[in-house]
XYZ file of C-alpha atoms in Angstrom:
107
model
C 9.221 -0.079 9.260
C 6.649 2.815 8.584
C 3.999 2.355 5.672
C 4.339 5.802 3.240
C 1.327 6.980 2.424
C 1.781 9.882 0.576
C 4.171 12.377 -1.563
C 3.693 15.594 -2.506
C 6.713 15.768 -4.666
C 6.060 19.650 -5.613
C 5.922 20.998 -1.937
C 8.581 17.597 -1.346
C 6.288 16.463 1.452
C 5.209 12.902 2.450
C 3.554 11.371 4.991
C 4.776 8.313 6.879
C 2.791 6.776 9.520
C 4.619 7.218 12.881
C 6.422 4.975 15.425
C 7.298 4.727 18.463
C 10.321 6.240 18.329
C 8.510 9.546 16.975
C 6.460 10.007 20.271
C 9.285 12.694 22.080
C 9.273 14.598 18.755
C 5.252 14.646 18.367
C 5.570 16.040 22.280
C 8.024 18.183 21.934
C 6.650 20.389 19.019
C 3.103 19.413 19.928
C 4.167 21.651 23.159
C 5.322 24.166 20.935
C 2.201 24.261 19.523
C 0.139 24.483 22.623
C 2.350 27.585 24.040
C 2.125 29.515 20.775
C -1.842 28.857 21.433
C -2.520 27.193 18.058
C -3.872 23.899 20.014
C -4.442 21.845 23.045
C -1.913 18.781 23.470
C -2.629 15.523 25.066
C -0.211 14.012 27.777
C 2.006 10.970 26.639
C 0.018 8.089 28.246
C -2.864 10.090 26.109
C -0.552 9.971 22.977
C 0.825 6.551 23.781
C -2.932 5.105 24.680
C -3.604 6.455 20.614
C -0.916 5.534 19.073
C -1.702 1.667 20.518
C -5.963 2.077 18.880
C -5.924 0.628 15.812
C -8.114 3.107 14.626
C -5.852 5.956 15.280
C -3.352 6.858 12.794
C -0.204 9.098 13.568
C 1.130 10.155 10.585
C 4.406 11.887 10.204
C 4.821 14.882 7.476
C 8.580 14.879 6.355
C 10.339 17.062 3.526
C 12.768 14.481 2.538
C 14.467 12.794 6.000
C 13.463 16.387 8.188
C 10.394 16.156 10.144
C 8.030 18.922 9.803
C 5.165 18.290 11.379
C 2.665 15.579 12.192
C -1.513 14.393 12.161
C -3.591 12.686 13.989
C -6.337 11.060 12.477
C -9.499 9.385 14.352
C -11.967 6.612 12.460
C -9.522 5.232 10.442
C -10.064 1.563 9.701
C -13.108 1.950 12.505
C -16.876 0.658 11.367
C -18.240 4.665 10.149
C -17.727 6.154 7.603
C -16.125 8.706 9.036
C -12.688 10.277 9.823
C -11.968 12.893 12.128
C -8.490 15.284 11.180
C -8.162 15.392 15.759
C -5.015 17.213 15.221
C -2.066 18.573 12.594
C 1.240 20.280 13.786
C 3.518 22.097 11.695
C 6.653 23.157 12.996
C 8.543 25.427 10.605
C 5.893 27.813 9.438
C 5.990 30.054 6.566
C 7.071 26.800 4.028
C 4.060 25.514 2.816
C 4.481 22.389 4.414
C 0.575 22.872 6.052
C -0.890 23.146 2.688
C 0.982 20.306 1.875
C 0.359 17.933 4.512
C -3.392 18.887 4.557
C -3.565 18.381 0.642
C -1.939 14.824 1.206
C -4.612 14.179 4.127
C -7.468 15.173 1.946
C -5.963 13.063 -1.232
């Protein structure tokens, strides 16, 4: 089951770390992403090579059961101080989920 880490009840966004079962959804609007130009994806032996580093947290943003979007943090749990935001997706634009998931990152 995947720890909750955050809510943002006014925006109705909360982070959840991610699983598994969330990789083909991370790659599929992670792709998105890339061919609108907003980032640069990794492959899924990349993703799945992360996902398995125990300091590497996937976090999924969800407004109640939909996913919206998802982060990648680096450092976490790691010996610096120090924690790197590597990556955050957003599918639906235009909702305020971004501000929302980035306030919940920096919280």
């Amino acid at each position: 089951m995947s720890q909750s880490f955050a809510d943002a009840s006014d925006a109705g966004v909360s982070l959840t770390e991610a699983e598994e079962n969330d990789l083909e959804w991370v790659l599929n609007v992670e792709e998105a992403a890339v061919k609108g130009g907003f980032v640069s994806g990794d492959n899924v032996m990349r993703h799945r090579m992360q996902m398995s580093d125990r300091t590497v947290l996937y976090l999924i943003a969800k407004r109640g059961e939909e996913r919206v979007g998802f982060v990648i943090l680096r450092g976490v749990w790691g010996p610096e101080p120090v924690i790197e935001l590597k990556r955050i997706v957003i599918g639906p634009t235009d909702a305020g989920h971004g501000q929302a998931v980035m306030a919940l990152v920096l919280h």
